[in-house]
Coordinates of C-alpha atoms and ligand atoms in Angstrom, one line a residue:
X27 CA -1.9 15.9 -7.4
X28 CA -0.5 12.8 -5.6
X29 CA -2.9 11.6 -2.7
X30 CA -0.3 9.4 -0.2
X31 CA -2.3 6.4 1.1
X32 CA -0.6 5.5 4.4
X33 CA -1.4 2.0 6.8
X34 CA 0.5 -0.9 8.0
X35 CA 0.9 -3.9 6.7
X36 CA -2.7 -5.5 6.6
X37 CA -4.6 -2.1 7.1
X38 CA -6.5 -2.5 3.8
X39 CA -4.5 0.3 2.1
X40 CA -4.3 -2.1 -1.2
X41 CA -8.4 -2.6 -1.3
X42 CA -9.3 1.0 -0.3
X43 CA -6.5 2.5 -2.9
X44 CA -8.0 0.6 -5.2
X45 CA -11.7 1.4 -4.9
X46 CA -10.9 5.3 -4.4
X47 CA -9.0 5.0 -7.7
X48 CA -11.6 3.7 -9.4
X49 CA -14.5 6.2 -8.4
X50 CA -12.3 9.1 -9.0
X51 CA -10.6 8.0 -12.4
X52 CA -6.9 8.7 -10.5
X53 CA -3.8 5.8 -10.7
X54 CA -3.6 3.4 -8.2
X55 CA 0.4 2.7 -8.4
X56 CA 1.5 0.1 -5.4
X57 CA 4.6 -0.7 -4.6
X58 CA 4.0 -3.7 -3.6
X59 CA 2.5 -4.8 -7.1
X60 CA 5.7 -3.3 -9.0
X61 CA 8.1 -5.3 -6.8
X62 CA 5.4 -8.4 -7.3
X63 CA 5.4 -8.1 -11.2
X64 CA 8.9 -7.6 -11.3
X65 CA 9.5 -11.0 -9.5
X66 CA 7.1 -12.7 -11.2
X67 CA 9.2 -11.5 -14.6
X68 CA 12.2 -12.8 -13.2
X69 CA 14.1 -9.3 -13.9
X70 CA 17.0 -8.3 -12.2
X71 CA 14.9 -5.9 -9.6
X72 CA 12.8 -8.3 -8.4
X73 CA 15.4 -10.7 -8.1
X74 CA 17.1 -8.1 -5.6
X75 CA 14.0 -7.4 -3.9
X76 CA 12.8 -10.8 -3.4
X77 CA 14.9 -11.6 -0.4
X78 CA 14.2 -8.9 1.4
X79 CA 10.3 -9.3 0.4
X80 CA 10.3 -12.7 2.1
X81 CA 12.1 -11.7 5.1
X82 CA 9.6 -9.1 6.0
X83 CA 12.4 -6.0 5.2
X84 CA 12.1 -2.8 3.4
X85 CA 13.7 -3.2 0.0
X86 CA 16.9 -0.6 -0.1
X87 CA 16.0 2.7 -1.0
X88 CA 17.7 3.0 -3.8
X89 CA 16.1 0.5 -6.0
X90 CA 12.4 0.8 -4.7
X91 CA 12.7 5.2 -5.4
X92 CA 13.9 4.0 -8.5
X93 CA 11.1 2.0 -9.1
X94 CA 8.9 4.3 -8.2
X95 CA 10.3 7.4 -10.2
X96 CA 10.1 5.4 -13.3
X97 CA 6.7 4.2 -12.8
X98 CA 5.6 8.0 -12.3
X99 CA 6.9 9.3 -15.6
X100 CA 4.9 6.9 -17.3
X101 CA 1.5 9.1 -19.1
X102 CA -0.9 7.6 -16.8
X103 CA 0.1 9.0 -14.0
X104 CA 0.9 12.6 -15.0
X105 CA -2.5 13.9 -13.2
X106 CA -4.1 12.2 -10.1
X107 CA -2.3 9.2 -8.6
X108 CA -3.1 7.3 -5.7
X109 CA 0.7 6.2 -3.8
X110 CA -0.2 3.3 -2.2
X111 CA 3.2 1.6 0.2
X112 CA 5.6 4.4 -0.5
X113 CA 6.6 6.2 1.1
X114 CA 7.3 4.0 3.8
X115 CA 10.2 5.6 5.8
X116 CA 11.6 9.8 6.2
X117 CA 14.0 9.6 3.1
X118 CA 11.2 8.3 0.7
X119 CA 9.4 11.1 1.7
X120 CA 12.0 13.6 1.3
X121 CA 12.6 11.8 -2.1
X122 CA 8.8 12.2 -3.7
X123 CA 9.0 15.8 -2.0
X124 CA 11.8 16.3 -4.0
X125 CA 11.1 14.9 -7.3
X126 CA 7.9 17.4 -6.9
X127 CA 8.9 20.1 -5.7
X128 CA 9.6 21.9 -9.4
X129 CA 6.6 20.9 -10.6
X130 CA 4.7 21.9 -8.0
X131 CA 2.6 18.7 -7.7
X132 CA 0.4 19.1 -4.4
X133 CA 1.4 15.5 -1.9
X134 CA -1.7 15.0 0.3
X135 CA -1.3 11.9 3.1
X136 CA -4.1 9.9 4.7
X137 CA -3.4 7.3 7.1
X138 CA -5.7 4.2 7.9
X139 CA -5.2 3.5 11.3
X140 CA -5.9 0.0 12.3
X141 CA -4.5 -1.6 15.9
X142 CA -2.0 -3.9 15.7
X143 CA -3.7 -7.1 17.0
X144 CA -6.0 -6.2 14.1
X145 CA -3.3 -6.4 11.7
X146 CA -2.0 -9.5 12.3
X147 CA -5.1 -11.3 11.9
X148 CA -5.9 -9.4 9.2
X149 CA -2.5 -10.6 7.3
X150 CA -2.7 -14.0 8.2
X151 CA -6.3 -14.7 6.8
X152 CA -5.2 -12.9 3.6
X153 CA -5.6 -14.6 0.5
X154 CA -4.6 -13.5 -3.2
X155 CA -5.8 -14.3 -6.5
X156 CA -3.0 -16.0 -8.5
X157 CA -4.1 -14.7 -11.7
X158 CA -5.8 -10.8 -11.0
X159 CA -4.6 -9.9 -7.8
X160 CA -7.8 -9.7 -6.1
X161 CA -7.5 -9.5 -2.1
X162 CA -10.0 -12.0 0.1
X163 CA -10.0 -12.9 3.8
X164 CA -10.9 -16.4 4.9
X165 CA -13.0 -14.7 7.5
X166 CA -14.0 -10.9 7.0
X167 CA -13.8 -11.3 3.4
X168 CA -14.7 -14.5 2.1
X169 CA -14.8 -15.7 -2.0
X170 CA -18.5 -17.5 -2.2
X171 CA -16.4 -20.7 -3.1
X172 CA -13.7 -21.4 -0.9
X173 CA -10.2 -20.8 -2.6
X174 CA -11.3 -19.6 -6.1
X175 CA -11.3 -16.2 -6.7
X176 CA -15.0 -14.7 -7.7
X177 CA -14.1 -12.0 -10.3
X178 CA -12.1 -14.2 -12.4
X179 CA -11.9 -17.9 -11.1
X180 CA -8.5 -18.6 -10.7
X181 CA -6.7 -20.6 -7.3
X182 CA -6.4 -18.5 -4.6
X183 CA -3.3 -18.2 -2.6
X184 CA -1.5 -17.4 0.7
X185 CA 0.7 -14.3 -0.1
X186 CA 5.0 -15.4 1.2
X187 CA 5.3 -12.7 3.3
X188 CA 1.7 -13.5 4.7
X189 CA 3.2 -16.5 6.3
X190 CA 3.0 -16.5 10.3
X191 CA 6.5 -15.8 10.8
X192 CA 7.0 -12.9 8.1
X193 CA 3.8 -11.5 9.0
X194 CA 5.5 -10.9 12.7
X195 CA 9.1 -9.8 11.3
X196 CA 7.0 -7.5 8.7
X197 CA 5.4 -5.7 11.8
X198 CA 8.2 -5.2 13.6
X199 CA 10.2 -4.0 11.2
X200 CA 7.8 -2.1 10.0
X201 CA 5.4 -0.2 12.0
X202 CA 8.2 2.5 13.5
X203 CA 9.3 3.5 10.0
X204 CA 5.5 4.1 9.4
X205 CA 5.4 6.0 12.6
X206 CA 8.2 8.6 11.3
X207 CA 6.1 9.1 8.3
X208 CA 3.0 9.9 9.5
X209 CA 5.0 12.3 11.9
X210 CA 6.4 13.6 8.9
X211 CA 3.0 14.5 7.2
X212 CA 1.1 15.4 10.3
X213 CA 4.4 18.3 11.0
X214 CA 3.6 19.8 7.6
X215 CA -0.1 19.9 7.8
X216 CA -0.4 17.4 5.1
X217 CA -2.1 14.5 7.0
X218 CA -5.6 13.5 7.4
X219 CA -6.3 10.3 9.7
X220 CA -8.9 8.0 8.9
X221 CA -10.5 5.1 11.0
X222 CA -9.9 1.9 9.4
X223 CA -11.6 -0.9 11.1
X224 CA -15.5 -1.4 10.2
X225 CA -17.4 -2.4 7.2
X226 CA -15.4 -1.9 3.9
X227 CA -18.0 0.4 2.7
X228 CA -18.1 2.4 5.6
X229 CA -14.1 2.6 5.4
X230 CA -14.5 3.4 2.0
X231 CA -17.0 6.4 2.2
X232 CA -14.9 7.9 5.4
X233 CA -11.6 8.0 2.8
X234 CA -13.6 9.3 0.0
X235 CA -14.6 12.1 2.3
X236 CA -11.1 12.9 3.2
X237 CA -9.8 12.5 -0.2
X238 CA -12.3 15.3 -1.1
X239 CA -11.4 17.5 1.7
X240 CA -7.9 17.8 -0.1
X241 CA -9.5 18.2 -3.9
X242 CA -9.5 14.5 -4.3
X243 CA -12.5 14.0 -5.4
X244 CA -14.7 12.3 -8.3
Ligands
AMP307 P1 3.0 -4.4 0.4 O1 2.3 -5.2 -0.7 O2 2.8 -3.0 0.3 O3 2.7 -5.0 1.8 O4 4.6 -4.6 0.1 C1 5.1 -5.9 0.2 C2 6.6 -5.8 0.5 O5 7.3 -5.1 -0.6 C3 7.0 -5.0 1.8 O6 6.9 -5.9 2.9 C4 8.4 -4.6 1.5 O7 9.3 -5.7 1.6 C5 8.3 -4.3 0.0 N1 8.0 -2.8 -0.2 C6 6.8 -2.3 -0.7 N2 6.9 -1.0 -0.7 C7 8.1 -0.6 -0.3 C8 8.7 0.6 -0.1 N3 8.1 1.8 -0.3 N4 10.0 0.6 0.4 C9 10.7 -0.6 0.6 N5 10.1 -1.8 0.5 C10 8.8 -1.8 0.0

């Protein structure tokens, strides 16, 4: 089954995906990561992604279903996976619904809504480890040593498109895209909504409750 994590930018879709993933055993597979590690391998993807990454635009469809379809053949991801960024407009979801519909893989959607004067906030206190990826937030979130990341000690840093200006263009160009898909989910009775704005672990418990309402579960 394929559980559709849905948010905008800054809605904590990337911390939550990854703490449901790990209590259930399911894949956490981000599109955001992929188009990350393919820049940071200096392929020819992410060199086609890149500019629209740090301009705060959708990647083409093309390449990011791609992506995606290539990423979900691979073993792990053959039972429970956890879609975290995609889909993120109406033909990336007609595209998973389509590269499902033979096997009959159920697609489940849960958005974390967050208001948008949230989100920017949110996105511009962001900070990444350079080394494992792990997400902090100068305010809600802080490491216990300021700019070092506490799981593995590495610098941490401000994410491109978490600049001021890109964080502005990202929402904008964005949040109506996001709209049509939860639309899209919520006409075929495949969308739960979840309240995200509290403490992480109360976040956390809400989604694992929805997750299970759908056969999500641990
Ligand atoms: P994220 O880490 O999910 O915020 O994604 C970072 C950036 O990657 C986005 O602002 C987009 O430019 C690009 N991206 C991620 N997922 C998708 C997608 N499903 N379709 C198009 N572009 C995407």
């Amino acid at each position: 089954m394929i559980l559709v994590l849905l948010g905008a930018p800054g809605a904590g879709k990337g911390t939550q995906a990854e703490a449901l993933a790990a209590a259930t055993g399911a894949a956490h597979v981000a599109t955001g990561d992929l188009f990350r590690a393919e820049i940071a391998a200096g392929s020819e993807l992410g060199r086609s992604a890149a500019s629209y990454i740090d301009a705060g635009r959708l990647v083409p469809d093309e390449v990011t279903v791609g992506m995606i379809s290539a990423r979900l053949a691979q073993p792990d991801a053959a039972s429970r996976v956890i879609l975290d960024g995609f889909p993120r407009n109406t033909a990336q979801v007609a595209a998973l619904d389509a590269a499902f519909a033979a096997s009959g893989r159920a697609i489940s959607a849960i958005f974390l809504k967050v208001d948008v004067g949230i989100l920017t906030a949110r996105l511009t206190g962001r900070r990444v480890c350079s080394s494992c990826g792990r997400s902090f937030h100068v305010e809600s979130r802080p490491p216990a040593v300021a700019g070092v990341c506490d799981a593995c000690g590495a610098a941490l840093i401000t994410r491109r498109d978490d600049a001021p200006e890109t964080v502005a263009a990202r929402l904008a160009n964005q949040l109506s895209a996001l709209d049509e898909v939860v639309e899209n989910y919520r006409s075929s009775g495949r969308l739960q909504v979840v309240e995200g704005v509290g403490e992480i672990a109360a976040i956390q418990a809400r989604l694992a409750t929805a997750a299970r309402a759908v056969g999500f579960g641990s």
